[in-house]
CSV table of C-alpha atoms in Angstrom, one decimal:
chain,number,residue,atom,x,y,z
A,794,MET,CA,15.0,-91.3,-51.9
A,795,SER,CA,18.6,-92.0,-53.3
A,796,GLU,CA,21.1,-92.5,-50.7
A,797,THR,CA,23.2,-89.8,-52.1
A,798,VAL,CA,20.2,-87.3,-51.5
A,799,ARG,CA,19.6,-88.7,-48.0
A,800,ASN,CA,23.7,-88.3,-47.3
A,801,LYS,CA,23.4,-84.8,-48.6
A,802,ARG,CA,20.5,-83.8,-46.5
A,803,VAL,CA,22.1,-85.4,-43.2
A,804,GLY,CA,25.3,-83.8,-44.1
A,805,ALA,CA,23.7,-80.5,-44.3
A,806,LEU,CA,22.0,-80.7,-41.0
A,807,GLU,CA,25.3,-82.2,-39.1
A,808,LYS,CA,27.0,-78.8,-40.4
A,809,LEU,CA,24.1,-77.2,-38.4
A,810,GLU,CA,24.7,-79.2,-35.4
A,811,ASN,CA,26.4,-76.2,-33.5
A,812,SER,CA,23.5,-74.0,-34.0
A,813,GLU,CA,20.7,-73.6,-31.2
A,814,ALA,CA,18.0,-76.2,-31.8
A,815,GLU,CA,15.3,-73.0,-31.4
A,816,ASP,CA,16.9,-70.9,-34.4
A,817,LEU,CA,17.1,-74.0,-36.4
A,818,ALA,CA,13.1,-74.8,-35.5
A,819,GLU,CA,12.4,-71.1,-36.7
A,820,LYS,CA,14.4,-71.5,-40.0
A,821,ALA,CA,12.6,-74.9,-40.7
A,822,ILE,CA,9.2,-73.5,-40.3
A,823,ARG,CA,10.4,-71.2,-43.1
A,824,ASP,CA,12.2,-73.8,-45.2
A,825,PRO,CA,10.4,-77.0,-46.1
A,826,SER,CA,13.7,-78.6,-47.2
A,827,LEU,CA,15.6,-78.0,-44.1
A,828,LEU,CA,12.4,-79.6,-42.4
A,829,LEU,CA,12.8,-82.6,-44.6
A,830,GLU,CA,16.7,-82.7,-43.5
A,831,ILE,CA,15.8,-82.7,-39.7
A,832,PHE,CA,13.3,-85.7,-40.5
A,833,ASP,CA,16.1,-87.5,-41.7
A,834,GLY,CA,18.3,-86.7,-38.8
A,835,ILE,CA,16.0,-88.7,-36.9
A,836,SER,CA,17.0,-91.8,-38.8
A,837,SER,CA,20.6,-90.9,-38.2
A,838,SER,CA,23.0,-93.3,-36.6
A,839,ASN,CA,24.7,-90.3,-35.0
A,840,PRO,CA,23.1,-90.1,-31.6
A,841,LYS,CA,24.1,-86.4,-31.4
A,842,LEU,CA,22.2,-85.7,-34.5
A,843,LYS,CA,19.4,-87.8,-33.7
A,844,PHE,CA,18.5,-86.3,-30.6
A,845,LYS,CA,19.2,-82.8,-32.0
A,846,SER,CA,16.6,-83.3,-34.6
A,847,ALA,CA,14.1,-84.6,-32.0
A,848,LYS,CA,14.8,-81.2,-30.1
A,849,ILE,CA,14.4,-79.2,-32.9
A,850,LEU,CA,11.0,-81.0,-34.0
A,851,THR,CA,9.7,-80.3,-30.4
A,852,PHE,CA,10.5,-76.7,-30.8
A,853,ILE,CA,8.5,-76.7,-34.1
A,854,SER,CA,5.8,-78.3,-32.7
A,855,LYS,CA,5.5,-75.6,-29.9
A,856,LYS,CA,6.0,-72.6,-32.2
A,857,ASP,CA,4.0,-73.7,-35.2
A,858,PRO,CA,1.9,-77.1,-34.7
A,859,GLN,CA,0.2,-76.8,-37.9
A,860,THR,CA,3.5,-77.5,-39.7
A,861,LEU,CA,4.0,-80.8,-38.1
A,862,TYR,CA,0.4,-82.2,-37.8
A,863,PRO,CA,0.4,-84.1,-41.4
A,864,LYS,CA,3.3,-85.9,-39.7
A,865,ILE,CA,1.8,-87.0,-36.4
A,866,ASP,CA,1.5,-90.8,-37.1
A,867,PHE,CA,5.2,-90.3,-37.6
A,868,PHE,CA,5.7,-89.4,-33.9
A,869,ILE,CA,2.8,-92.0,-32.8
A,870,ASN,CA,5.0,-94.7,-33.7
A,871,PHE,CA,7.9,-93.3,-31.5
A,872,LEU,CA,5.4,-93.9,-28.7
A,873,ASP,CA,6.4,-97.6,-29.2
A,874,SER,CA,10.1,-97.0,-29.5
A,875,GLU,CA,12.8,-98.6,-27.1
A,876,ASN,CA,14.7,-95.4,-27.5
A,877,ASN,CA,13.4,-93.3,-24.5
A,878,ILE,CA,14.6,-89.8,-25.6
A,879,LEU,CA,12.6,-90.5,-28.9
A,880,LYS,CA,9.7,-91.5,-27.0
A,881,TRP,CA,9.8,-88.5,-24.5
A,882,ASN,CA,10.3,-86.1,-27.5
A,883,ALA,CA,7.2,-87.7,-29.2
A,884,ILE,CA,5.1,-87.6,-26.2
A,885,ASP,CA,5.7,-83.8,-26.0
A,886,ILE,CA,5.3,-83.4,-29.7
A,887,ILE,CA,1.9,-85.0,-29.9
A,888,ALA,CA,0.7,-82.9,-26.9
A,889,ASN,CA,1.2,-79.8,-28.6
A,890,LEU,CA,-0.3,-81.0,-31.7
A,891,VAL,CA,-3.2,-81.8,-30.2
A,892,SER,CA,-4.4,-78.2,-30.4
A,893,VAL,CA,-4.5,-78.5,-34.3
A,894,ASP,CA,-5.8,-82.1,-34.2
A,895,VAL,CA,-8.7,-81.8,-36.8
A,896,ASP,CA,-8.8,-85.4,-37.4
A,897,LYS,CA,-9.1,-86.5,-34.1
A,898,ARG,CA,-5.9,-88.8,-34.2
A,899,PHE,CA,-5.2,-88.2,-30.5
A,900,ASP,CA,-8.7,-89.4,-29.5
A,901,LYS,CA,-8.0,-92.7,-31.2
A,902,ILE,CA,-4.5,-93.2,-29.4
A,903,PHE,CA,-5.8,-92.2,-26.1
A,904,GLY,CA,-5.3,-95.4,-24.6
A,905,LYS,CA,-2.0,-96.1,-25.9
A,906,PHE,CA,-0.9,-92.6,-24.7
A,907,TYR,CA,-2.1,-93.0,-21.3
A,908,GLY,CA,-1.0,-96.6,-21.0
A,909,LEU,CA,2.4,-95.1,-21.0
A,910,LEU,CA,1.7,-94.3,-17.4
A,911,GLN,CA,2.0,-98.2,-16.6
A,912,GLU,CA,5.4,-98.7,-17.8
A,913,GLY,CA,7.0,-97.9,-14.4
A,914,SER,CA,9.3,-95.1,-15.7
A,915,LEU,CA,9.2,-91.7,-13.7
A,916,ILE,CA,10.5,-90.1,-16.5
A,917,THR,CA,7.9,-91.3,-19.1
A,918,ALA,CA,5.1,-90.8,-16.6
A,919,ALA,CA,6.3,-87.4,-16.0
A,920,HIS,CA,6.1,-86.5,-19.6
A,921,VAL,CA,2.5,-87.9,-19.9
A,922,VAL,CA,1.4,-86.0,-16.8
A,923,ASP,CA,3.2,-82.6,-17.6
A,924,ASN,CA,1.5,-82.4,-20.9
A,925,SER,CA,-2.3,-83.5,-19.6
A,926,GLY,CA,-3.2,-80.1,-18.7
A,927,LYS,CA,-2.7,-78.7,-22.2
A,928,ILE,CA,-4.5,-81.6,-23.7
A,929,ALA,CA,-7.6,-81.4,-21.5
A,930,VAL,CA,-7.7,-77.7,-22.5
A,931,ALA,CA,-7.4,-78.3,-26.1
A,932,LYS,CA,-9.7,-81.6,-26.0
A,933,PRO,CA,-12.6,-80.8,-23.5
A,934,ASN,CA,-14.4,-83.7,-24.6
A,935,LEU,CA,-11.6,-86.0,-23.2
A,936,GLU,CA,-11.3,-83.8,-19.9
A,937,SER,CA,-13.2,-86.1,-17.6
A,938,LYS,CA,-11.2,-89.4,-19.4
A,939,ILE,CA,-7.9,-87.4,-18.7
A,940,THR,CA,-8.8,-86.9,-15.3
A,941,ASN,CA,-9.6,-90.2,-14.6
A,942,GLU,CA,-6.0,-91.1,-15.9
A,943,LEU,CA,-4.6,-88.6,-13.6
A,944,LEU,CA,-6.2,-89.8,-10.4
A,945,LYS,CA,-4.6,-93.0,-10.7
A,946,VAL,CA,-0.9,-91.8,-10.3
A,947,GLU,CA,-1.0,-92.5,-6.4
A,948,LYS,CA,-1.2,-96.4,-7.4
A,949,ILE,CA,0.7,-96.8,-10.6
A,950,GLN,CA,3.7,-99.1,-10.3
A,951,LEU,CA,7.2,-96.8,-10.1
A,952,PRO,CA,10.6,-97.7,-8.7
A,953,THR,CA,10.1,-95.7,-5.2
A,954,GLU,CA,7.3,-94.1,-3.3
A,955,GLU,CA,9.3,-90.9,-3.6
A,956,CYS,CA,9.0,-91.2,-7.3
A,957,ARG,CA,5.0,-91.3,-6.9
A,958,ASN,CA,5.2,-88.4,-4.6
A,959,ILE,CA,7.1,-86.3,-7.4
A,960,LEU,CA,4.6,-87.4,-10.0
A,961,ALA,CA,1.4,-86.4,-7.7
A,962,GLY,CA,3.0,-83.0,-7.2
A,963,LYS,CA,3.2,-83.0,-11.3
A,964,THR,CA,-0.5,-84.0,-11.4
A,965,ILE,CA,-1.4,-81.1,-9.1
A,966,LEU,CA,0.2,-78.6,-11.5
A,967,SER,CA,-1.8,-80.2,-14.5
A,968,PHE,CA,-5.1,-80.0,-12.7
A,969,TYR,CA,-4.2,-76.1,-12.3
A,970,GLN,CA,-4.4,-75.6,-15.8
A,971,TYR,CA,-7.8,-76.9,-16.4
A,972,TYR,CA,-9.8,-77.3,-12.9
A,973,GLU,CA,-12.1,-74.5,-13.5
A,974,GLN,CA,-13.6,-76.5,-16.5
A,975,ALA,CA,-13.2,-80.0,-14.9
A,976,GLN,CA,-16.4,-81.9,-14.6
A,977,ASN,CA,-15.3,-83.7,-11.3
A,978,LYS,CA,-13.9,-81.1,-9.2
A,979,GLY,CA,-14.7,-83.5,-6.0
A,980,GLU,CA,-12.4,-86.1,-6.8
A,981,ILE,CA,-9.7,-83.8,-7.9
A,982,ILE,CA,-10.0,-81.8,-4.4
A,983,SER,CA,-9.8,-85.3,-2.6
A,984,PHE,CA,-6.7,-86.1,-4.7
A,985,VAL,CA,-5.1,-82.9,-3.7
A,986,LYS,CA,-6.1,-83.0,-0.1
A,987,ARG,CA,-4.4,-86.4,0.3
A,988,GLN,CA,-1.0,-84.9,-1.0
A,989,LEU,CA,-1.1,-82.8,2.3
A,990,SER,CA,0.3,-85.8,4.1
A,991,SER,CA,3.0,-86.4,1.5
A,992,SER,CA,6.6,-87.0,2.6
A,993,ARG,CA,7.7,-84.8,-0.1
A,994,ARG,CA,7.6,-81.0,1.0
A,995,ALA,CA,7.3,-79.8,-2.3
A,996,THR,CA,4.4,-81.8,-3.1
A,997,ARG,CA,2.8,-80.7,-0.1
A,998,ALA,CA,3.4,-77.2,-0.8
A,999,LYS,CA,1.8,-77.5,-4.3
A,1000,ALA,CA,-1.2,-79.0,-2.5
A,1001,GLU,CA,-1.4,-76.1,0.0
A,1002,ARG,CA,-1.4,-73.4,-2.5
A,1003,PHE,CA,-4.0,-75.6,-5.0
A,1004,LEU,CA,-6.5,-75.9,-2.2
A,1005,LYS,CA,-6.3,-72.0,-0.9
A,1006,LYS,CA,-6.9,-71.2,-4.4
A,1007,TYR,CA,-9.7,-73.6,-5.1
A,1008,SER,CA,-10.9,-75.2,-1.9
A,1009,ASN,CA,-13.9,-73.6,-0.1
């Protein structure tokens, strides 16, 4: 692609900066040329444009994952990005694309994806955990492995104990999404029971609600 064409595309997207990301996502699903402009926007040196483009792509992945699935490797590469905002959007997008993952690309990067839990960042870990329920539903063959990864959140390195308490609460919410299909219900229940002694009130409340629904 010539620099002139690239600048034209990015310039077109810049004119749309004041539009709502969700509206642009709807338009891009119908207009492949706009989708190309949005992908170019990710590489822009303009941070506002870069992150707006990432947000639009996240909306597209929710609304019409099949549109972005051919580009799944593009997003997988961002899991190694030093730009956390792009990494967090990539986590969300990949999770949304799992529902149409006919080539089992997620299965092949399972270790990389869940390895992000070990980075020491609460926000990164939260994006992984928040998306795990939908992944387990879409990939029942990986449910047991996903559960094993989620059960580790009590021990991963995070800045503070409160961070771990927050993440434990998010883990309970993920378990909600697939508990009835889970293979190892016993360990999940044991995990949730341990959160009854959490110093974080919101996490204790999540544990109580979960056990009221699922514990005999």
